[in-house]
Short mmCIF file of N, CA, C and O in Angstrom, two decimals:
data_model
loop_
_atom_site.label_atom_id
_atom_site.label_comp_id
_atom_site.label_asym_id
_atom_site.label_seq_id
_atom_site.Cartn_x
_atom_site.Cartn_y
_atom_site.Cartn_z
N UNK X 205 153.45 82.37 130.29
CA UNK X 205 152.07 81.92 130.28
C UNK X 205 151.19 82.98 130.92
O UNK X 205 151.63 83.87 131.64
N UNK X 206 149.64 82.80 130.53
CA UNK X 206 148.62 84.24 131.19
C UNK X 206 148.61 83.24 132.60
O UNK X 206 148.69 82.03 132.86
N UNK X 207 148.46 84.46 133.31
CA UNK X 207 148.26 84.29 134.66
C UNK X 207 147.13 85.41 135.08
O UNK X 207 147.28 85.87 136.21
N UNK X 208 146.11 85.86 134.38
CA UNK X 208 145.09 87.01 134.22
C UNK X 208 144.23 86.78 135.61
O UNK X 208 143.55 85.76 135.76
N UNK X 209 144.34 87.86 136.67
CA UNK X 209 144.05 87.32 138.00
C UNK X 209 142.34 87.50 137.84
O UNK X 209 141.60 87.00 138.69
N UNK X 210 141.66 88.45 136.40
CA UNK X 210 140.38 88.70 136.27
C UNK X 210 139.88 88.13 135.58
O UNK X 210 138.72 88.39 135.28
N UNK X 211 140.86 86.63 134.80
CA UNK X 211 140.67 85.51 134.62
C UNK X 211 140.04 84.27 135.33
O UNK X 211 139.32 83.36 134.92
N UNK X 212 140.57 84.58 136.50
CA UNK X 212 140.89 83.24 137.63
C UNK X 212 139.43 83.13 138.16
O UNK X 212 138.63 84.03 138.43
N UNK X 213 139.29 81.69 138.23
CA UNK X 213 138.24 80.89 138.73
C UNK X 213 138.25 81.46 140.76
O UNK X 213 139.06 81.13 141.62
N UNK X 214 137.00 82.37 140.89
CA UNK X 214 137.03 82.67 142.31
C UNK X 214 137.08 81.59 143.07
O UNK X 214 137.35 82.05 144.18
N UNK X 215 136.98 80.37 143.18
CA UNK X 215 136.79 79.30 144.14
C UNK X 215 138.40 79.41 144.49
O UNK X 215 138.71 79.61 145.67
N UNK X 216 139.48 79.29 143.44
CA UNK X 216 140.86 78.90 143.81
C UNK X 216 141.03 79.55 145.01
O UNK X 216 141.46 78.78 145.88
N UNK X 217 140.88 80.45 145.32
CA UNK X 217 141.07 81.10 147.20
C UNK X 217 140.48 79.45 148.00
O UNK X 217 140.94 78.74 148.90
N UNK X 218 139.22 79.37 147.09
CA UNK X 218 139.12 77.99 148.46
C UNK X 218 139.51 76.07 148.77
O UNK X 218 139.35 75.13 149.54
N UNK X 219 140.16 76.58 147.34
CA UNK X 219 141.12 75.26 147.51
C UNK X 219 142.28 75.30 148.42
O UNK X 219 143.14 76.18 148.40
N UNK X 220 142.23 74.19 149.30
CA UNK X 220 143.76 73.71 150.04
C UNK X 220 144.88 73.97 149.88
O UNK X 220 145.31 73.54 148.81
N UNK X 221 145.73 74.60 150.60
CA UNK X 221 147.05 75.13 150.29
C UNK X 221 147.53 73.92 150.03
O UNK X 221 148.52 74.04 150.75
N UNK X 222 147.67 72.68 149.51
CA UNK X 222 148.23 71.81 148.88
C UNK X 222 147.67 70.75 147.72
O UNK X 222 146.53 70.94 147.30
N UNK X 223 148.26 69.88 147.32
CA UNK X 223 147.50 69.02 146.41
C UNK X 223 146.50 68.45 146.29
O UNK X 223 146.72 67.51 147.06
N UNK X 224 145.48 68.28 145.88
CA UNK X 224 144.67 67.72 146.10
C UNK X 224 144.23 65.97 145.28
O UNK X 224 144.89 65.32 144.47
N UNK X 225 143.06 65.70 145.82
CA UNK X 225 142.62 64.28 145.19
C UNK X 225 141.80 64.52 143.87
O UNK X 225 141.20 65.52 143.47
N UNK X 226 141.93 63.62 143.47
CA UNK X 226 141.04 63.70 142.28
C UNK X 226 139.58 63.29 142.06
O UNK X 226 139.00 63.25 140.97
N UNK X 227 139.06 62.99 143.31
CA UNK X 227 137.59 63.32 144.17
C UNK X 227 137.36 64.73 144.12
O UNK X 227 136.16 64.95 143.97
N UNK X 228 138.03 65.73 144.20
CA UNK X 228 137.89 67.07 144.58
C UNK X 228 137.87 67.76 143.36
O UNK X 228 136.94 68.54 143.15
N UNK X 229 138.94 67.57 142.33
CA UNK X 229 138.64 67.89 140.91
C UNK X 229 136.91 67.45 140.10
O UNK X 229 136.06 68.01 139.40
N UNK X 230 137.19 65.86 140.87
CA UNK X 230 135.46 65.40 139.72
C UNK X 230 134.43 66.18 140.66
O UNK X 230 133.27 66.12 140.23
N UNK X 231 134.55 66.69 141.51
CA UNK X 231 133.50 67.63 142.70
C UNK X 231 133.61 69.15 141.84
O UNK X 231 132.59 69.65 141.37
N UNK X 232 134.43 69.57 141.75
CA UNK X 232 134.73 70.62 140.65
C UNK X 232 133.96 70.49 139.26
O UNK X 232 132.86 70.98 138.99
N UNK X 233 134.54 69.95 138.70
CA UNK X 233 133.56 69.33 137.40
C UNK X 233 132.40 69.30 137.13
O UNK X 233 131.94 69.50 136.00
N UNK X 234 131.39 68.92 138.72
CA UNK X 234 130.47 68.39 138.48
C UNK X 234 129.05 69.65 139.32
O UNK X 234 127.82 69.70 139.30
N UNK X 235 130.23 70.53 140.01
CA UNK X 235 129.41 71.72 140.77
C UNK X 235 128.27 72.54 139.73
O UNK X 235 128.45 72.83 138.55
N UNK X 236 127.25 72.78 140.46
CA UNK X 236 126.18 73.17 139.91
C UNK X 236 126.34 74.50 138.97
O UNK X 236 125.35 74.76 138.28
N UNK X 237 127.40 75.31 138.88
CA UNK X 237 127.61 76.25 138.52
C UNK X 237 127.32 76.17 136.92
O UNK X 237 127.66 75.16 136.31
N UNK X 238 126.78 77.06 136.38
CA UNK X 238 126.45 77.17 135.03
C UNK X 238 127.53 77.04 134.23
O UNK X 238 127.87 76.27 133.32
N UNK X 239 127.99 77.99 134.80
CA UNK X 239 129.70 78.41 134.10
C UNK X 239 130.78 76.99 133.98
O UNK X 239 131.46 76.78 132.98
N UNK X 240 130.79 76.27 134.94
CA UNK X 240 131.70 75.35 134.41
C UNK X 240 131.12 73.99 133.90
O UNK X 240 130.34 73.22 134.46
N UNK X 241 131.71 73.91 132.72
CA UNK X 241 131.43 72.28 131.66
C UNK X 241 132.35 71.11 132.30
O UNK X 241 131.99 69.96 132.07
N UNK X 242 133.54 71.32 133.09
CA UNK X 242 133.86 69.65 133.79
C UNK X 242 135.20 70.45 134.06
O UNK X 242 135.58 71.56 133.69
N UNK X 243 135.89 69.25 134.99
CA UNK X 243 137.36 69.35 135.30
C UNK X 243 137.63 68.29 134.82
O UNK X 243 136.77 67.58 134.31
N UNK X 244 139.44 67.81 134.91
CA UNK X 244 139.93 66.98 135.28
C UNK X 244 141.29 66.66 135.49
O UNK X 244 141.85 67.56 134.87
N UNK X 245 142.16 65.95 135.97
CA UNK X 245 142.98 66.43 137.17
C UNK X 245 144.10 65.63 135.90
O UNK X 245 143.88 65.01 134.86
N UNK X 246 145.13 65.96 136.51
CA UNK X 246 146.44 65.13 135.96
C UNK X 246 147.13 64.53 136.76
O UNK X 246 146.97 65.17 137.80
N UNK X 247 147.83 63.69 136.96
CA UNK X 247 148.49 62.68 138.10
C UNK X 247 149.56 63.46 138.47
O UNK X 247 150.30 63.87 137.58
N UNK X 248 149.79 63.75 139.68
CA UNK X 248 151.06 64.39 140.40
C UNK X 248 152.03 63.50 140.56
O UNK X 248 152.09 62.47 139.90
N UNK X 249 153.06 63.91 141.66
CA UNK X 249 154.13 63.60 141.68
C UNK X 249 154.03 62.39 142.72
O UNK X 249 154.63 61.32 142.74
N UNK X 250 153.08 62.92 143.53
CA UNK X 250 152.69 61.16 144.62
C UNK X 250 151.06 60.65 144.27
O UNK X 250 149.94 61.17 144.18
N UNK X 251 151.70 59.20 144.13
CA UNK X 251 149.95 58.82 143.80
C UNK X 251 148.94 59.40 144.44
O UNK X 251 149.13 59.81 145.59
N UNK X 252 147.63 59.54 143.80
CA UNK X 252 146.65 59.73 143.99
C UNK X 252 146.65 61.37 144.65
O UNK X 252 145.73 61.68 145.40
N UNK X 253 147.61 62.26 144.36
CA UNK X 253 147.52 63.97 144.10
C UNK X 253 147.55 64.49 143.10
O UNK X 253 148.13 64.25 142.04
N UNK X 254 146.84 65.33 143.45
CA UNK X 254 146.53 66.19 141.71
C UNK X 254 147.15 67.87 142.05
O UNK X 254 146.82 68.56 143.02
N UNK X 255 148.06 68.22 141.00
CA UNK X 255 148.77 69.10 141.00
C UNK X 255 148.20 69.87 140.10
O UNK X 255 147.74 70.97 140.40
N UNK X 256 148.16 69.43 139.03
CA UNK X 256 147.22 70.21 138.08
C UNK X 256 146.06 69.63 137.59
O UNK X 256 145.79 68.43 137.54
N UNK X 257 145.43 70.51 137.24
CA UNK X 257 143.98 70.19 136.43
C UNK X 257 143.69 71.28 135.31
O UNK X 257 144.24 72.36 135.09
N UNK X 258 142.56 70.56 134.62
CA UNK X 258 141.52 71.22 133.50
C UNK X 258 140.52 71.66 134.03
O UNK X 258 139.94 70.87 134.78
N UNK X 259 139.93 73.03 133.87
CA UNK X 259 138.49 73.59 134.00
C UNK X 259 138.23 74.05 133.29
O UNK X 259 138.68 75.17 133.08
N UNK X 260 137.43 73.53 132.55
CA UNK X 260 136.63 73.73 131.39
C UNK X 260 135.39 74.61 131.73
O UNK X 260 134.54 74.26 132.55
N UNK X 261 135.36 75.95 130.92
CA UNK X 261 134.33 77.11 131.22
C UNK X 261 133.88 76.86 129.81
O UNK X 261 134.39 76.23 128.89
N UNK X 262 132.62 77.63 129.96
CA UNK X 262 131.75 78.23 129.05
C UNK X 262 132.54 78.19 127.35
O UNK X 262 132.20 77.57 126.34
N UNK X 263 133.81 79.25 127.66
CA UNK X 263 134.30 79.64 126.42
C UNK X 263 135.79 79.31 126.42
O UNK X 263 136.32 79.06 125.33
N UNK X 264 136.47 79.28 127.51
CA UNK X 264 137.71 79.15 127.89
C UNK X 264 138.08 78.14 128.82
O UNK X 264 137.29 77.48 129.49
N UNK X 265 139.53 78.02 128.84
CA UNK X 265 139.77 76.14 129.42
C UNK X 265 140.73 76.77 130.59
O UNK X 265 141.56 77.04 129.73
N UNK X 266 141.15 77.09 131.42
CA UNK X 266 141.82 77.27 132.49
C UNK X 266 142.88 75.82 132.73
O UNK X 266 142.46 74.66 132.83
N UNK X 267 144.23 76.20 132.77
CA UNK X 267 145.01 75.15 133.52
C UNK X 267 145.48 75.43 134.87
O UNK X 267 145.95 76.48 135.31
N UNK X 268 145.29 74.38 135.42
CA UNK X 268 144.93 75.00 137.25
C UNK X 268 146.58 74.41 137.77
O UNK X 268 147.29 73.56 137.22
N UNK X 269 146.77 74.99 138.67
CA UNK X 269 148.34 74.63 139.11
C UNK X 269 148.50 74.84 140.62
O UNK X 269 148.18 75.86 141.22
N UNK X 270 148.90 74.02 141.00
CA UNK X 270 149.49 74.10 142.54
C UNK X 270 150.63 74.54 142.53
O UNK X 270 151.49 73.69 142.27
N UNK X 271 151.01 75.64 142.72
CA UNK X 271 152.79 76.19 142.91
C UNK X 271 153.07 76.11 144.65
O UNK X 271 152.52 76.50 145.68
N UNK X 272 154.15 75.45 144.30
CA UNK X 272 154.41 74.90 145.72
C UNK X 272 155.20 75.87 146.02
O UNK X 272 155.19 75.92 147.25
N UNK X 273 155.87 76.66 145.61
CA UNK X 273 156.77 78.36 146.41
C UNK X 273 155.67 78.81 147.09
O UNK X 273 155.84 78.96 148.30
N UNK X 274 154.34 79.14 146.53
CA UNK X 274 153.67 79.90 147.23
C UNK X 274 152.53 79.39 148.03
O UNK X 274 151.76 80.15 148.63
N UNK X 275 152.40 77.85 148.02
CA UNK X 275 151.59 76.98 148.54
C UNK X 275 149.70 77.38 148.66
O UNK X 275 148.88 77.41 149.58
N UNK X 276 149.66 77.76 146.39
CA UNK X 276 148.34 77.98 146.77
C UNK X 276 148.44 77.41 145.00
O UNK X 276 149.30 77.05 144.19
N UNK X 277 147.03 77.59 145.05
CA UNK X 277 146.47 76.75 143.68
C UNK X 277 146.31 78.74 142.71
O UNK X 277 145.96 79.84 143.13
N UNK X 278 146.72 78.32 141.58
CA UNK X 278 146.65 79.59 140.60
C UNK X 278 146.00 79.34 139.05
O UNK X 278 145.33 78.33 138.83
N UNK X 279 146.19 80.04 138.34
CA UNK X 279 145.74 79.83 136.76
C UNK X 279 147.23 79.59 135.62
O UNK X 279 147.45 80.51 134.84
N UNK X 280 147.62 79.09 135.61
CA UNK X 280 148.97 79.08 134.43
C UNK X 280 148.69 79.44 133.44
O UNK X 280 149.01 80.55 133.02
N UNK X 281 147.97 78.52 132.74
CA UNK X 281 147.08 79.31 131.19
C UNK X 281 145.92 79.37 130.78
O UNK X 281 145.63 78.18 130.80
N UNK X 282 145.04 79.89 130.44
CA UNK X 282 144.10 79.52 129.91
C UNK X 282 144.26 80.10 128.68
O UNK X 282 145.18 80.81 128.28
N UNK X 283 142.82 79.53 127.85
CA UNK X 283 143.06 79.51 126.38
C UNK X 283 141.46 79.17 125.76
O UNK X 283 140.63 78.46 126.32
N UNK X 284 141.33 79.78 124.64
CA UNK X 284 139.85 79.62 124.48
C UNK X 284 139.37 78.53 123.44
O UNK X 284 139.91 78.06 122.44
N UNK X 285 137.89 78.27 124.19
CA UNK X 285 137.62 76.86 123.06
C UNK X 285 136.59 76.77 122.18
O UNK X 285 136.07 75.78 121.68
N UNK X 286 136.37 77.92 122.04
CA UNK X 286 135.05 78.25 121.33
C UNK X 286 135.30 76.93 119.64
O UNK X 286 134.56 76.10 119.11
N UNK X 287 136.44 77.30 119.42
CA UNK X 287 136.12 76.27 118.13
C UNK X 287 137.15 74.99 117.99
O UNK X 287 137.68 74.66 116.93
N UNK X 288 137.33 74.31 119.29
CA UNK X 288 137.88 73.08 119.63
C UNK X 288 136.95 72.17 119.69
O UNK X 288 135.79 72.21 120.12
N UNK X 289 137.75 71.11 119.10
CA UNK X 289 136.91 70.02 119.83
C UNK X 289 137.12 69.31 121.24
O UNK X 289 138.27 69.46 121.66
N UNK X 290 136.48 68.74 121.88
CA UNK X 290 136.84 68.12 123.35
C UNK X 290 138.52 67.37 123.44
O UNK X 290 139.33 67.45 124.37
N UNK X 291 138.63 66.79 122.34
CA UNK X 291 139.69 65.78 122.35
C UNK X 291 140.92 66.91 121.87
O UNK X 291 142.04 66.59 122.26
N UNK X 292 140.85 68.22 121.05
CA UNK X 292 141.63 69.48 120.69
C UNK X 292 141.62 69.92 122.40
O UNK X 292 142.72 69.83 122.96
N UNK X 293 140.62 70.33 123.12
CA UNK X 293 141.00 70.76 124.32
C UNK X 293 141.99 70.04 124.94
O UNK X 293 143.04 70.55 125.35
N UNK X 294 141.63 68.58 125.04
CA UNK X 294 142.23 68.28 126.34
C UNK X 294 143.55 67.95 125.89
O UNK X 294 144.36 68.01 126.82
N UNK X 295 144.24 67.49 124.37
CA UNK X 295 145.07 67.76 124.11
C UNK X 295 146.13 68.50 124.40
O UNK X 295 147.32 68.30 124.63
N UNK X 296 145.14 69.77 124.31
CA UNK X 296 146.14 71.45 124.27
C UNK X 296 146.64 71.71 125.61
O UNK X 296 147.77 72.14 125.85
N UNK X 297 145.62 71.38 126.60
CA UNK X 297 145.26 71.33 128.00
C UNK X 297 147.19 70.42 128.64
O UNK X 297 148.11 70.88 129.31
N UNK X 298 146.98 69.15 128.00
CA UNK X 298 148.03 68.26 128.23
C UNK X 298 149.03 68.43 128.03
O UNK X 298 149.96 67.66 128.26
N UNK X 299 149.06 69.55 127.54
CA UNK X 299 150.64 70.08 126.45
C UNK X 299 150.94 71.07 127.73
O UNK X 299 151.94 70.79 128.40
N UNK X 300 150.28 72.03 128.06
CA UNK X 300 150.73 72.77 128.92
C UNK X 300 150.94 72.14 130.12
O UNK X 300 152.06 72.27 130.60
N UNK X 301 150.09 71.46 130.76
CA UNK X 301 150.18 70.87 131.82
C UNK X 301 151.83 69.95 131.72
O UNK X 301 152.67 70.23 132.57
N UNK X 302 152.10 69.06 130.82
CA UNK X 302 152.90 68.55 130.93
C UNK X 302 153.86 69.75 131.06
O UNK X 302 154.19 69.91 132.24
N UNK X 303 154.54 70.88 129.98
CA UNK X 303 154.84 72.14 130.44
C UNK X 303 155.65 72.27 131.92
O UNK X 303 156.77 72.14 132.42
N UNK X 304 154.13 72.63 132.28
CA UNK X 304 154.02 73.38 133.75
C UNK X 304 155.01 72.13 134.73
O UNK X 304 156.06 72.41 135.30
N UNK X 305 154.49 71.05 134.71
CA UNK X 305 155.16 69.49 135.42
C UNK X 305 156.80 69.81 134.86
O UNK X 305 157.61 69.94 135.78
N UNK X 306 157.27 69.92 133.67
CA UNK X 306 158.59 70.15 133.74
C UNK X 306 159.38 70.83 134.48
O UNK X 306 160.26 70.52 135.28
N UNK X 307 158.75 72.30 133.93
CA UNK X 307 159.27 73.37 134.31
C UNK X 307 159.19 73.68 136.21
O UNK X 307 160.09 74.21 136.86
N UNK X 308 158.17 73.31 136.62
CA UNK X 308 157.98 73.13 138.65
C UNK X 308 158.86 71.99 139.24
O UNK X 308 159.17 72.04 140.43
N UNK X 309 159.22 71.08 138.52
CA UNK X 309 159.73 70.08 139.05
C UNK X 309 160.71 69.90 140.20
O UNK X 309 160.61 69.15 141.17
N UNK X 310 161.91 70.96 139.80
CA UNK X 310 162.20 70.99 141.14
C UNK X 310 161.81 71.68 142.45
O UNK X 310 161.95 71.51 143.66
N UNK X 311 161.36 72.41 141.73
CA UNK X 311 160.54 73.15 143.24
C UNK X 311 159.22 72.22 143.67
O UNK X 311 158.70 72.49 144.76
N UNK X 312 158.73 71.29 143.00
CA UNK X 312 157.92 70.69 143.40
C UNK X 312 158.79 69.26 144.19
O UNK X 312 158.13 68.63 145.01
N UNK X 313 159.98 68.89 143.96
CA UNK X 313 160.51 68.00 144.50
C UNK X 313 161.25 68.63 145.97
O UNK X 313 161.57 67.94 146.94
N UNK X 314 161.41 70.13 145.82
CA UNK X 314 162.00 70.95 147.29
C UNK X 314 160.88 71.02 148.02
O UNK X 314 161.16 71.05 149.22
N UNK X 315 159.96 71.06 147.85
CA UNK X 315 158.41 70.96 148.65
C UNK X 315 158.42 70.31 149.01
O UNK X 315 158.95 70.31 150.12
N UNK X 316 157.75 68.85 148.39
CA UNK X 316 158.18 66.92 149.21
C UNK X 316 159.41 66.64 150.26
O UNK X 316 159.16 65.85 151.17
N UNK X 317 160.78 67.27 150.20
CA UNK X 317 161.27 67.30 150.96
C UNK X 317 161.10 68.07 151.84
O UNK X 317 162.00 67.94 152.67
N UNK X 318 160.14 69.10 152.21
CA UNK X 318 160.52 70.42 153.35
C UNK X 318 159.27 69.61 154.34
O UNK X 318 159.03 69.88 155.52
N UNK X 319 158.34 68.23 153.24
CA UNK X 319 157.66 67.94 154.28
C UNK X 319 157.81 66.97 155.80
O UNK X 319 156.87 66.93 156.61
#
């Protein structure tokens, strides 16, 4: 998957070295910034944390990821939406995300335990 660091949404430095709520994603979403059209989060591994999310830019959709090896929030894929529709995004969005949830799983379950 792109991981294009001249891709990456500058805020991710100021997200929480861990999961977050999904208050914090719709705060994302909804920030005044020109550049972004909305977030929205996907259900983690403990209720009410969000491991991954959607950020929806201008032209391109970012899938946001908490990697728990390195205990910081990153970019997994993004992908462009110039000629999607909303329901094609979040689709495509869901495909990876689910993805990403497979493939972290156990390292996301060695995390929960180291807590």
């Amino acid at each position: 998957m792109t991981n294009d660091s001249n891709t990456s949404p500058k805020f991710l430095s100021s997200l929480p070295s861990q999961p977050i709520t999904d208050n914090i994603v719709k705060q994302i979403g909804e920030s005044d910034s020109p550049k972004i059209r909305g977030a929205m989060g996907f259900p983690g591994s403990t209720p009410g944390t969000i491991e991954v999310f959607l950020l929806a830019m201008e032209s391109k959709t970012h899938v946001v990821v908490f990697d728990p090896t390195e205990e910081q929030w990153r970019v997994y894929d993004s992908f462009n939406t110039e000629d999607m529709t909303h329901d094609e995004m979040v689709d495509h969005a869901s495909g990876i995300a689910n993805e990403w949830l497979a493939e972290s799983l156990s390292d996301r379950i060695a995390a929960g335990e180291e807590e």
